[in-house]
Tab-separated table of C-alpha atoms and ligand atoms in Angstrom:
chain	number	residue	atom	x	y	z
V	288	UNK	CA	56.384	-60.009	-142.177
V	289	UNK	CA	53.250	-57.344	-142.367
V	290	UNK	CA	54.457	-54.176	-143.596
V	291	UNK	CA	54.440	-51.188	-141.429
V	292	UNK	CA	51.392	-49.309	-142.559
V	293	UNK	CA	48.375	-47.058	-141.118
V	294	UNK	CA	46.590	-49.915	-141.039
V	295	UNK	CA	49.133	-51.660	-138.786
V	296	UNK	CA	50.531	-49.367	-137.019
V	297	UNK	CA	48.655	-50.389	-133.628
V	298	UNK	CA	50.127	-53.932	-133.741
V	299	UNK	CA	53.749	-51.979	-132.871
V	300	UNK	CA	54.915	-52.770	-129.380
V	301	UNK	CA	53.026	-49.632	-127.372
V	302	UNK	CA	56.455	-47.874	-126.442
V	303	UNK	CA	57.585	-46.999	-129.922
V	304	UNK	CA	56.123	-43.619	-130.086
V	305	UNK	CA	53.879	-42.398	-133.223
V	306	UNK	CA	51.321	-40.330	-134.576
V	307	UNK	CA	49.293	-39.109	-131.994
V	308	UNK	CA	46.351	-36.628	-134.458
V	309	UNK	CA	44.950	-38.939	-137.273
V	310	UNK	CA	46.845	-38.261	-140.686
V	311	UNK	CA	43.510	-38.462	-142.540
V	312	UNK	CA	42.686	-35.233	-141.282
V	313	UNK	CA	46.326	-33.658	-142.364
V	314	UNK	CA	46.453	-31.767	-145.292
V	315	UNK	CA	49.552	-30.425	-147.213
V	316	UNK	CA	51.179	-27.205	-146.852
V	317	UNK	CA	54.584	-28.411	-147.448
V	318	UNK	CA	56.588	-29.558	-150.519
V	319	UNK	CA	59.710	-31.076	-149.809
V	320	UNK	CA	62.344	-31.151	-152.820
V	321	UNK	CA	64.954	-34.220	-152.288
V	322	UNK	CA	62.740	-36.721	-149.868
V	323	UNK	CA	66.062	-38.833	-148.803
V	324	UNK	CA	67.124	-39.385	-145.260
V	325	UNK	CA	68.038	-35.976	-144.236
V	326	UNK	CA	65.073	-34.297	-144.316
V	327	UNK	CA	62.947	-37.487	-142.879
V	328	UNK	CA	65.450	-37.115	-139.824
V	329	UNK	CA	65.056	-33.534	-139.399
V	330	UNK	CA	62.487	-31.661	-140.539
V	331	UNK	CA	59.988	-34.203	-140.963
V	332	UNK	CA	60.242	-35.012	-137.154
V	333	UNK	CA	59.828	-31.252	-136.632
V	334	UNK	CA	56.687	-31.194	-138.481
V	335	UNK	CA	55.450	-34.396	-137.238
V	336	UNK	CA	55.335	-32.461	-133.871
V	337	UNK	CA	53.540	-29.736	-135.019
V	338	UNK	CA	50.752	-31.940	-136.312
V	339	UNK	CA	50.413	-33.506	-132.891
V	340	UNK	CA	50.784	-30.010	-131.720
V	341	UNK	CA	47.123	-30.155	-134.148
V	342	UNK	CA	48.675	-27.602	-137.124
V	343	UNK	CA	47.175	-30.012	-138.855
V	344	UNK	CA	47.231	-27.859	-142.497
V	345	UNK	CA	50.889	-28.650	-142.469
V	346	UNK	CA	51.256	-31.988	-143.912
V	347	UNK	CA	54.232	-32.963	-146.359
V	348	UNK	CA	53.573	-33.586	-149.733
V	349	UNK	CA	57.730	-35.171	-150.845
V	350	UNK	CA	59.015	-35.092	-154.012
V	351	UNK	CA	61.877	-36.994	-155.434
V	352	UNK	CA	63.561	-35.318	-158.619
V	353	UNK	CA	65.233	-38.382	-159.800
V	354	UNK	CA	64.787	-41.986	-158.546
V	355	UNK	CA	61.587	-43.636	-157.488
V	356	UNK	CA	63.082	-45.699	-154.564
V	357	UNK	CA	61.479	-43.088	-151.852
V	358	UNK	CA	58.173	-43.323	-152.864
V	359	UNK	CA	58.345	-47.387	-153.859
V	360	UNK	CA	59.156	-47.630	-150.024
V	361	UNK	CA	56.948	-45.174	-148.776
V	362	UNK	CA	54.287	-45.548	-150.808
V	363	UNK	CA	52.861	-49.130	-149.125
V	364	UNK	CA	53.407	-47.594	-145.860
V	365	UNK	CA	51.114	-44.949	-146.472
V	366	UNK	CA	54.541	-42.434	-146.035
V	367	UNK	CA	55.053	-43.920	-142.638
V	368	UNK	CA	58.213	-44.629	-141.735
V	369	UNK	CA	60.731	-45.597	-138.146
V	370	UNK	CA	63.159	-42.787	-137.350
V	371	UNK	CA	65.823	-44.484	-135.489
V	372	UNK	CA	67.972	-42.439	-132.536
V	373	UNK	CA	71.202	-44.419	-132.155
V	374	UNK	CA	73.855	-43.496	-129.804
V	375	UNK	CA	76.127	-45.886	-126.639
V	376	UNK	CA	72.748	-45.896	-125.167
V	377	UNK	CA	69.752	-48.396	-126.398
V	378	UNK	CA	68.096	-47.032	-129.954
V	379	UNK	CA	64.799	-45.118	-129.278
V	380	UNK	CA	62.473	-45.699	-131.948
V	381	UNK	CA	59.186	-43.228	-133.522
V	382	UNK	CA	56.957	-43.517	-136.305
V	383	UNK	CA	57.088	-40.377	-138.399
V	384	UNK	CA	53.701	-39.714	-140.103
V	385	UNK	CA	54.213	-36.080	-141.623
V	386	UNK	CA	54.698	-37.269	-145.286
V	387	UNK	CA	51.375	-38.030	-146.275
V	388	UNK	CA	52.461	-38.984	-150.338
V	389	UNK	CA	55.896	-38.862	-152.201
V	390	UNK	CA	55.639	-37.647	-155.855
V	391	UNK	CA	58.214	-38.967	-158.792
V	392	UNK	CA	59.299	-35.711	-160.131
V	393	UNK	CA	60.629	-37.388	-163.711
V	394	UNK	CA	57.820	-39.933	-164.110
V	395	UNK	CA	55.166	-36.509	-164.668
V	396	UNK	CA	56.069	-33.438	-164.017
V	397	UNK	CA	52.830	-32.158	-164.409
V	398	UNK	CA	51.660	-33.520	-160.679
V	399	UNK	CA	54.797	-31.991	-159.285
V	400	UNK	CA	53.735	-28.763	-160.859
V	401	UNK	CA	50.147	-28.494	-160.351
V	402	UNK	CA	51.155	-29.155	-156.102
V	403	UNK	CA	54.008	-26.555	-155.981
V	404	UNK	CA	51.435	-24.153	-157.589
V	405	UNK	CA	48.339	-24.782	-155.258
V	406	UNK	CA	47.578	-22.253	-153.024
V	407	UNK	CA	47.598	-24.322	-149.764
V	408	UNK	CA	51.399	-24.875	-150.092
V	409	UNK	CA	53.270	-22.126	-148.570
V	410	UNK	CA	55.992	-23.724	-147.929
V	411	UNK	CA	58.626	-25.066	-150.790
V	412	UNK	CA	61.748	-26.732	-148.379
V	413	UNK	CA	64.907	-27.997	-150.086
V	414	UNK	CA	67.115	-30.803	-149.628
V	415	UNK	CA	68.717	-31.466	-153.203
V	416	UNK	CA	72.421	-31.577	-151.875
V	417	UNK	CA	75.118	-28.683	-153.172
V	418	UNK	CA	75.566	-30.206	-156.570
V	419	UNK	CA	71.394	-29.496	-156.655
V	420	UNK	CA	71.308	-26.199	-157.182
V	421	UNK	CA	72.674	-25.997	-160.846
V	422	UNK	CA	75.240	-23.149	-158.680
V	423	UNK	CA	79.264	-22.647	-159.554
V	424	UNK	CA	80.076	-22.997	-155.612
V	425	UNK	CA	82.897	-20.800	-155.628
V	426	UNK	CA	80.530	-17.641	-156.607
V	427	UNK	CA	76.551	-18.666	-155.629
V	428	UNK	CA	75.746	-17.595	-158.556
V	429	UNK	CA	73.612	-20.059	-161.546
V	430	UNK	CA	76.482	-22.305	-163.898
V	431	UNK	CA	74.192	-21.079	-167.010
V	432	UNK	CA	76.568	-23.813	-168.941
V	433	UNK	CA	74.783	-26.115	-166.307
V	434	UNK	CA	73.346	-28.925	-169.216
V	435	UNK	CA	70.217	-28.558	-166.880
V	436	UNK	CA	69.696	-25.465	-166.797
V	437	UNK	CA	70.654	-25.443	-170.613
V	438	UNK	CA	67.422	-28.114	-170.782
V	439	UNK	CA	64.975	-26.220	-168.315
V	440	UNK	CA	65.475	-22.474	-170.107
V	441	UNK	CA	64.267	-24.747	-173.600
V	442	UNK	CA	62.325	-27.933	-172.908
V	443	UNK	CA	58.777	-27.352	-172.275
V	444	UNK	CA	59.148	-29.549	-168.369
V	445	UNK	CA	61.865	-29.112	-166.368
V	446	UNK	CA	64.410	-31.772	-164.571
V	447	UNK	CA	66.325	-29.612	-162.181
V	448	UNK	CA	64.961	-28.224	-158.911
V	449	UNK	CA	65.522	-24.638	-159.835
V	450	UNK	CA	63.724	-25.284	-163.549
V	451	UNK	CA	60.614	-26.823	-161.301
V	452	UNK	CA	60.921	-23.683	-158.592
V	453	UNK	CA	60.446	-20.665	-161.477
V	454	UNK	CA	57.287	-23.010	-163.409
V	455	UNK	CA	55.724	-23.498	-160.104
V	456	UNK	CA	56.167	-19.738	-159.683
V	457	UNK	CA	55.348	-18.553	-162.884
V	458	UNK	CA	52.643	-20.370	-163.001
V	459	UNK	CA	51.359	-19.165	-159.162
V	460	UNK	CA	51.876	-15.368	-160.516
V	461	UNK	CA	49.566	-15.629	-163.601
V	462	UNK	CA	46.901	-17.202	-161.144
V	463	UNK	CA	47.119	-15.058	-158.926
V	464	UNK	CA	48.832	-17.037	-156.247
V	465	UNK	CA	51.231	-16.004	-153.911
V	466	UNK	CA	54.895	-17.112	-154.409
V	467	UNK	CA	55.697	-19.832	-151.646
V	468	UNK	CA	58.575	-19.241	-149.184
V	469	UNK	CA	61.318	-21.357	-150.444
V	470	UNK	CA	63.117	-23.347	-147.128
V	471	UNK	CA	66.698	-24.075	-148.617
V	472	UNK	CA	67.990	-26.682	-145.775
V	473	UNK	CA	71.179	-27.869	-147.588
V	474	UNK	CA	74.641	-26.941	-146.576
V	475	UNK	CA	75.406	-24.155	-148.368
V	476	UNK	CA	76.553	-20.938	-147.254
V	477	UNK	CA	74.323	-18.121	-146.823
V	478	UNK	CA	71.430	-20.527	-148.395
V	479	UNK	CA	68.756	-18.488	-148.499
V	480	UNK	CA	70.305	-15.175	-150.098
V	481	UNK	CA	72.578	-18.119	-152.156
V	482	UNK	CA	69.411	-19.882	-153.589
V	483	UNK	CA	67.339	-16.498	-154.119
V	484	UNK	CA	70.176	-15.677	-156.273
V	485	UNK	CA	70.094	-18.518	-158.506
V	486	UNK	CA	66.046	-18.808	-159.229
V	487	UNK	CA	66.243	-15.147	-159.650
V	488	UNK	CA	69.022	-15.311	-162.560
V	489	UNK	CA	66.987	-18.466	-163.960
V	490	UNK	CA	64.031	-17.228	-163.418
V	491	UNK	CA	65.682	-13.888	-165.429
V	492	UNK	CA	66.615	-15.384	-168.549
V	493	UNK	CA	63.475	-17.350	-169.234
V	494	UNK	CA	61.837	-13.775	-168.628
V	495	UNK	CA	62.839	-10.417	-167.066
V	496	UNK	CA	59.799	-9.440	-165.692
V	497	UNK	CA	58.988	-13.270	-163.561
V	498	UNK	CA	62.645	-12.143	-162.656
V	499	UNK	CA	62.405	-8.876	-161.375
V	500	UNK	CA	59.171	-9.987	-159.575
V	501	UNK	CA	60.769	-12.892	-158.053
V	502	UNK	CA	63.823	-10.429	-157.553
V	503	UNK	CA	61.037	-8.018	-155.178
V	504	UNK	CA	58.673	-10.687	-153.689
V	505	UNK	CA	60.149	-14.065	-153.270
V	506	UNK	CA	60.887	-15.028	-149.548
V	507	UNK	CA	63.890	-17.767	-148.947
V	508	UNK	CA	65.269	-17.258	-145.181
V	509	UNK	CA	68.355	-18.881	-144.481
V	510	UNK	CA	68.384	-22.025	-142.746
V	511	UNK	CA	71.203	-23.340	-140.137
V	512	UNK	CA	70.249	-27.547	-140.504
V	513	UNK	CA	72.286	-30.256	-138.587
V	514	UNK	CA	71.928	-33.713	-138.075
V	515	UNK	CA	74.488	-36.742	-138.502
V	516	UNK	CA	72.091	-38.772	-140.529
V	517	UNK	CA	74.215	-41.374	-142.132
V	518	UNK	CA	72.107	-43.855	-144.968
V	519	UNK	CA	70.796	-46.893	-144.319
V	520	UNK	CA	72.119	-49.998	-144.710
V	521	UNK	CA	70.227	-53.155	-145.030
V	522	UNK	CA	71.302	-54.426	-141.268
V	523	UNK	CA	68.955	-51.276	-140.385
V	524	UNK	CA	66.361	-52.233	-142.347
V	525	UNK	CA	66.164	-55.591	-140.545
V	526	UNK	CA	67.046	-53.855	-136.546
V	527	UNK	CA	64.013	-51.848	-137.341
V	528	UNK	CA	61.747	-54.033	-138.573
V	529	UNK	CA	62.217	-56.241	-135.394
V	530	UNK	CA	61.650	-53.895	-133.217
V	531	UNK	CA	58.526	-52.714	-134.853
V	532	UNK	CA	56.958	-56.192	-135.831
V	533	UNK	CA	56.468	-54.666	-138.408
V	534	UNK	CA	58.603	-54.514	-142.105
V	535	UNK	CA	59.650	-50.898	-142.336
V	536	UNK	CA	61.115	-50.691	-146.338
V	537	UNK	CA	63.229	-47.626	-145.721
V	538	UNK	CA	63.768	-46.348	-141.810
V	539	UNK	CA	66.377	-43.443	-141.078
V	540	UNK	CA	69.345	-43.556	-138.723
V	541	UNK	CA	70.005	-40.847	-136.868
V	542	UNK	CA	72.120	-39.031	-133.999
V	543	UNK	CA	70.072	-38.211	-130.782
V	544	UNK	CA	71.398	-34.307	-131.180
V	545	UNK	CA	69.161	-31.878	-133.630
V	546	UNK	CA	69.796	-27.844	-134.742
V	547	UNK	CA	67.780	-25.755	-136.807
V	548	UNK	CA	68.350	-21.980	-137.004
V	549	UNK	CA	66.061	-20.345	-139.380
V	550	UNK	CA	65.957	-16.722	-140.321
V	551	UNK	CA	62.053	-15.631	-139.347
V	552	UNK	CA	60.904	-14.274	-142.683
V	553	UNK	CA	57.660	-16.549	-143.935
V	554	UNK	CA	55.467	-13.645	-145.682
V	555	UNK	CA	52.707	-16.770	-146.180
V	556	UNK	CA	53.104	-17.729	-142.548
V	557	UNK	CA	55.000	-21.010	-141.052
V	558	UNK	CA	54.069	-23.635	-138.042
V	559	UNK	CA	54.929	-22.815	-134.627
V	560	UNK	CA	58.454	-24.035	-135.095
V	561	UNK	CA	60.177	-22.622	-132.076
V	562	UNK	CA	57.306	-24.750	-130.044
V	563	UNK	CA	59.498	-27.705	-131.721
V	564	UNK	CA	62.471	-26.442	-130.682
V	565	UNK	CA	64.026	-24.643	-133.593
V	566	UNK	CA	65.798	-21.391	-133.167
V	567	UNK	CA	63.909	-18.389	-135.019
V	568	UNK	CA	66.546	-15.631	-135.526
V	569	UNK	CA	67.224	-12.586	-137.961
V	570	UNK	CA	70.723	-13.337	-138.867
V	571	UNK	CA	71.518	-17.573	-139.490
V	572	UNK	CA	75.146	-16.665	-141.105
V	573	UNK	CA	76.964	-16.794	-137.961
V	574	UNK	CA	75.865	-20.211	-137.356
V	575	UNK	CA	76.173	-21.323	-141.142
V	576	UNK	CA	79.493	-20.822	-140.788
V	577	UNK	CA	80.428	-22.455	-137.285
V	578	UNK	CA	78.195	-25.443	-138.160
V	579	UNK	CA	80.107	-25.324	-142.320
V	580	UNK	CA	83.148	-24.964	-141.214
V	581	UNK	CA	83.733	-26.828	-137.721
V	582	UNK	CA	81.327	-29.419	-138.322
V	583	UNK	CA	81.215	-29.584	-141.782
V	584	UNK	CA	85.377	-29.046	-142.181
V	585	UNK	CA	85.584	-31.288	-139.940
V	586	UNK	CA	83.800	-34.169	-141.509
V	587	UNK	CA	85.302	-33.879	-145.042
V	588	UNK	CA	89.059	-33.938	-143.286
V	589	UNK	CA	87.936	-36.519	-141.748
V	590	UNK	CA	86.317	-38.498	-144.686
V	591	UNK	CA	89.683	-37.592	-146.947
V	592	UNK	CA	92.390	-39.020	-144.389
V	593	UNK	CA	90.399	-41.677	-143.191
V	594	UNK	CA	89.348	-43.306	-146.432
V	595	UNK	CA	92.574	-43.196	-147.532
V	596	UNK	CA	93.888	-44.539	-144.423
V	597	UNK	CA	91.284	-47.980	-144.440
V	598	UNK	CA	88.646	-46.100	-141.988
V	599	UNK	CA	85.277	-47.467	-143.070
V	600	UNK	CA	83.462	-44.607	-140.329
V	601	UNK	CA	84.052	-41.412	-139.244
V	602	UNK	CA	83.968	-42.584	-135.530
V	603	UNK	CA	86.769	-45.031	-137.140
V	604	UNK	CA	89.108	-41.969	-138.134
V	605	UNK	CA	88.425	-39.158	-135.184
V	606	UNK	CA	89.157	-42.892	-132.987
V	607	UNK	CA	92.645	-42.433	-134.565
V	608	UNK	CA	94.662	-39.975	-131.771
V	609	UNK	CA	96.397	-38.212	-135.629
V	610	UNK	CA	93.030	-37.070	-137.371
V	611	UNK	CA	91.347	-36.237	-134.394
V	612	UNK	CA	93.541	-34.043	-133.137
V	613	UNK	CA	93.769	-32.809	-137.265
V	614	UNK	CA	90.287	-31.674	-136.514
V	615	UNK	CA	90.887	-30.301	-133.323
V	616	UNK	CA	93.450	-27.840	-134.295
V	617	UNK	CA	91.775	-26.804	-137.229
V	618	UNK	CA	87.894	-26.167	-135.384
V	619	UNK	CA	90.696	-23.897	-133.025
V	620	UNK	CA	92.216	-22.164	-136.907
V	621	UNK	CA	89.092	-21.837	-137.819
V	622	UNK	CA	87.481	-20.129	-135.107
V	623	UNK	CA	89.025	-16.945	-135.745
V	624	UNK	CA	86.747	-16.832	-139.271
V	625	UNK	CA	83.669	-17.071	-137.527
V	626	UNK	CA	81.656	-14.215	-136.623
V	627	UNK	CA	80.583	-14.010	-133.051
V	628	UNK	CA	77.605	-15.322	-131.439
V	629	UNK	CA	77.296	-13.623	-127.947
V	630	UNK	CA	76.555	-16.178	-125.670
V	631	UNK	CA	77.377	-19.004	-127.497
V	632	UNK	CA	79.370	-21.274	-125.631
V	633	UNK	CA	81.651	-22.103	-128.590
V	634	UNK	CA	84.441	-24.186	-126.656
V	635	UNK	CA	81.926	-26.667	-125.430
V	636	UNK	CA	80.295	-26.656	-129.338
V	637	UNK	CA	83.837	-27.937	-130.547
V	638	UNK	CA	83.359	-30.759	-127.411
V	639	UNK	CA	80.365	-31.732	-128.205
V	640	UNK	CA	81.156	-31.931	-132.224
V	641	UNK	CA	84.448	-34.502	-131.215
V	642	UNK	CA	82.042	-36.582	-128.980
V	643	UNK	CA	79.287	-36.856	-132.023
V	644	UNK	CA	81.497	-37.776	-134.866
V	645	UNK	CA	82.807	-40.785	-131.796
V	646	UNK	CA	78.944	-42.011	-131.395
V	647	UNK	CA	79.668	-45.805	-132.442
V	648	UNK	CA	76.521	-47.068	-132.779
V	649	UNK	CA	76.130	-44.496	-136.002
V	650	UNK	CA	78.424	-45.908	-138.956
V	651	UNK	CA	78.819	-43.447	-140.778
V	652	UNK	CA	80.791	-44.168	-144.134
V	653	UNK	CA	83.698	-41.649	-144.765
V	654	UNK	CA	82.929	-43.130	-148.331
V	655	UNK	CA	79.420	-41.079	-148.238
V	656	UNK	CA	80.699	-37.913	-146.396
V	657	UNK	CA	83.573	-37.757	-149.082
V	658	UNK	CA	81.575	-37.675	-152.498
V	659	UNK	CA	80.901	-34.524	-154.369
V	660	UNK	CA	84.393	-33.118	-152.959
V	661	UNK	CA	83.913	-30.239	-155.883
V	662	UNK	CA	80.748	-28.662	-154.248
V	663	UNK	CA	81.760	-29.244	-150.369
V	664	UNK	CA	85.092	-27.784	-150.429
V	665	UNK	CA	84.271	-24.536	-151.066
V	666	UNK	CA	82.625	-23.428	-148.018
V	667	UNK	CA	84.093	-25.416	-145.966
V	668	UNK	CA	87.470	-25.990	-146.842
V	669	UNK	CA	88.467	-23.049	-148.581
V	670	UNK	CA	86.819	-20.974	-147.394
V	671	UNK	CA	88.791	-21.004	-144.293
V	672	UNK	CA	92.083	-20.971	-146.121
V	673	UNK	CA	90.822	-17.745	-147.958
V	674	UNK	CA	89.634	-16.031	-144.632
V	675	UNK	CA	93.033	-16.895	-142.428
V	676	UNK	CA	95.325	-15.755	-145.591
V	677	UNK	CA	92.982	-12.347	-145.516
V	678	UNK	CA	93.900	-12.471	-142.067
V	679	UNK	CA	98.245	-12.440	-142.725
V	680	UNK	CA	97.396	-15.912	-141.143
V	681	UNK	CA	98.962	-19.084	-142.241
V	682	UNK	CA	97.043	-21.449	-144.306
V	683	UNK	CA	96.980	-23.863	-141.714
V	684	UNK	CA	95.419	-27.180	-141.517
V	685	UNK	CA	92.320	-26.936	-143.740
V	686	UNK	CA	95.272	-26.956	-146.597
V	687	UNK	CA	95.936	-30.364	-145.496
V	688	UNK	CA	92.342	-31.712	-145.623
V	689	UNK	CA	92.169	-30.078	-149.731
V	690	UNK	CA	95.344	-32.135	-150.433
V	691	UNK	CA	93.600	-35.012	-149.087
V	692	UNK	CA	90.672	-34.670	-151.128
V	693	UNK	CA	93.002	-34.312	-154.249
V	694	UNK	CA	95.121	-37.207	-153.097
V	695	UNK	CA	91.456	-39.224	-153.016
V	696	UNK	CA	90.379	-37.842	-156.378
V	697	UNK	CA	93.930	-39.616	-157.512
V	698	UNK	CA	93.575	-43.326	-155.728
V	699	UNK	CA	94.496	-45.461	-154.933
V	700	UNK	CA	93.625	-45.956	-151.033
V	701	UNK	CA	97.081	-46.631	-148.954
V	702	UNK	CA	96.535	-50.019	-149.488
V	703	UNK	CA	96.013	-50.258	-152.983
V	704	UNK	CA	91.859	-50.138	-153.506
V	705	UNK	CA	90.334	-48.397	-156.348
V	706	UNK	CA	88.347	-45.610	-155.167
V	707	UNK	CA	85.096	-45.105	-156.275
V	708	UNK	CA	84.896	-41.782	-156.633
V	709	UNK	CA	81.501	-39.947	-156.948
V	710	UNK	CA	81.468	-36.253	-157.716
V	711	UNK	CA	79.122	-34.040	-160.469
V	712	UNK	CA	82.886	-32.864	-161.811
V	713	UNK	CA	84.120	-36.857	-161.548
V	714	UNK	CA	85.161	-36.965	-165.565
V	715	UNK	CA	87.123	-33.905	-164.986
V	716	UNK	CA	88.886	-34.639	-162.001
V	717	UNK	CA	89.702	-38.461	-163.237
V	718	UNK	CA	91.355	-36.609	-166.706
V	719	UNK	CA	93.091	-34.267	-164.628
V	720	UNK	CA	94.391	-36.527	-161.989
V	721	UNK	CA	95.474	-39.080	-164.691
V	722	UNK	CA	98.676	-37.367	-165.762
V	723	UNK	CA	100.114	-36.534	-162.414
V	724	UNK	CA	102.019	-40.091	-162.352
V	725	UNK	CA	103.280	-39.865	-158.515
V	726	UNK	CA	104.513	-36.227	-158.218
V	727	UNK	CA	102.112	-33.685	-155.998
V	728	UNK	CA	103.153	-30.862	-157.629
V	729	UNK	CA	101.687	-32.041	-160.949
V	730	UNK	CA	98.915	-33.058	-159.729
V	731	UNK	CA	98.272	-30.608	-157.246
V	732	UNK	CA	98.155	-27.676	-160.043
V	733	UNK	CA	95.691	-28.630	-162.870
V	734	UNK	CA	93.388	-29.822	-159.524
V	735	UNK	CA	93.901	-25.760	-157.942
V	736	UNK	CA	93.164	-24.492	-161.464
V	737	UNK	CA	89.331	-25.267	-161.220
V	738	UNK	CA	87.994	-22.098	-160.618
V	739	UNK	CA	85.389	-23.056	-159.247
V	740	UNK	CA	86.860	-24.835	-156.727
V	741	UNK	CA	89.179	-22.712	-155.659
V	742	UNK	CA	88.337	-19.523	-157.308
V	743	UNK	CA	91.275	-17.209	-158.760
V	744	UNK	CA	92.617	-15.967	-156.123
V	745	UNK	CA	94.148	-18.533	-153.910
V	746	UNK	CA	95.771	-20.962	-157.319
V	747	UNK	CA	97.737	-17.587	-157.373
V	748	UNK	CA	98.165	-17.952	-154.249
V	749	UNK	CA	101.648	-18.947	-152.690
V	750	UNK	CA	101.044	-18.904	-148.942
V	751	UNK	CA	98.456	-22.026	-149.806
V	752	UNK	CA	99.354	-24.044	-153.139
V	753	UNK	CA	103.130	-24.700	-151.540
V	754	UNK	CA	100.836	-26.050	-148.023
V	755	UNK	CA	98.739	-27.659	-149.933
V	756	UNK	CA	101.725	-29.097	-152.036
V	757	UNK	CA	103.664	-29.756	-149.314
V	758	UNK	CA	101.267	-31.620	-147.761
V	759	UNK	CA	100.127	-33.645	-150.970
V	760	UNK	CA	103.567	-34.557	-151.177
V	761	UNK	CA	103.964	-35.857	-147.810
V	762	UNK	CA	100.255	-37.802	-148.535
V	763	UNK	CA	101.480	-39.725	-151.634
V	764	UNK	CA	104.787	-40.440	-149.747
V	765	UNK	CA	103.789	-41.245	-146.218
V	766	UNK	CA	100.116	-41.549	-145.894
V	767	UNK	CA	97.517	-39.679	-144.227
V	768	UNK	CA	98.278	-41.174	-140.448
V	769	UNK	CA	101.960	-39.771	-141.163
V	770	UNK	CA	101.650	-36.860	-142.539
V	771	UNK	CA	99.132	-35.630	-139.768
V	772	UNK	CA	101.298	-36.003	-137.421
V	773	UNK	CA	103.673	-34.585	-138.852
V	774	UNK	CA	101.759	-31.063	-139.588
V	775	UNK	CA	100.822	-31.345	-135.790
V	776	UNK	CA	104.403	-31.088	-135.564
C	1008	LIG	C1	78.159	-34.674	-143.959
C	1008	LIG	C2	77.154	-33.764	-143.707
C	1008	LIG	O1	77.664	-35.814	-145.768
C	1008	LIG	C3	78.021	-35.072	-145.852
C	1008	LIG	O2	79.084	-34.062	-146.437
C	1008	LIG	O3	79.577	-33.577	-143.758
C	1008	LIG	O4	76.077	-34.843	-143.975
C	1008	LIG	C4	76.480	-33.607	-142.256
C	1008	LIG	O5	76.625	-35.062	-141.281
C	1008	LIG	C5	75.301	-33.131	-141.878
C	1008	LIG	O6	75.752	-31.754	-142.473
C	1008	LIG	C6	75.648	-33.002	-139.971
C	1008	LIG	O7	74.431	-32.106	-140.021
């Protein structure tokens, strides 16, 4: 089959949407670190719209901080790829053209640094996942003992996202070029402020003067990003290539829904995002809390309970009445911890989430969401627990989601199959779980002692610990669904 590229795109069926602009005339204004499926199904689509509207100075140069997979797939395609929007309706395909080039940082760190230092680059956006910021998830501050941080503070060339950004910002400063705006598009609480704190601290450790400069000058607007984007499978590749009549080595799959709320603070300019449906607001925090706790908190809860009880996808998990009821309960209980969003229909939002989770065509794997629990739990479930207890309320079913994570960490699943634990703390978690020998308390106690996840307060609060242990004990004896039923009773 012929490969998708600028030269071959005209052979795709006319019904398939594609760039309406002359790609050769687009110049890059954005570097994106972490050029994975989420970015390509979300921000890159908005930018594709802006390029269609004639804002041709905002093309994207993508960068991978680790593997060369995306570059290998996209380079022969001139950066083109297909977005497949999947739901109960027939799939919709659109070829996206906003990414002109993909750099692989470890292969040529200087090439990425040179791009980042280029004055034409006014925004650097990131989707490097929670763990990519080298921060302590419980406090939102730089983890100064992180191996990549230690490396980047002593080596000539960086390897972490903070290392690249700070080195590039130092080069720009030296050359008299204004800092780019850093646009974090990961699911971190107060993601703009968190990234700024991490970068300013990292810079300060390198050079106090640079730290002070970034504290004063660096803009890191917060964002809330939302679109469910499961990892692409070989089956997806085949389906899309057939529809296109051209081989696409790495299309991306997404649900129809998307949302992007952005704090409007771009001293070096930005595309007209609002014209493409982005919500530009003064304060993103209420949106972020809502999304992290209602959507992502439910997702993690469904992922652990679902995986343990043999549900491969989120749609399978939410199709189980007890699990569905648990996430409804979680959303109700989380609501008191949210900040007001005047005029926003929260009930409709919650109902829509259940519909999105049930999307039969997405096949979003519970295992994928279960990844990196040590990083995801703090803003999703631990924060709900803490805020409820601070209000004098019972911790509620957030403690069940946390217990399910513990049960998942210990493995195996309820059918006795070993669990492939993917987490930056995997070794430590496995070592802590190893000594428990089927005793809920012995499993919970050492895990609760991880301060980067639970802080110092919650492990000392019996209102929290007793609920976690109670659910964990039931999970170990009775399994996920019966525990969920009991928690609802
Ligand atoms: C998911 C998110 O993988 C996960 O942890 O909860 O990627 C989720 O699909 C997105 O945040 C939706 O916007």
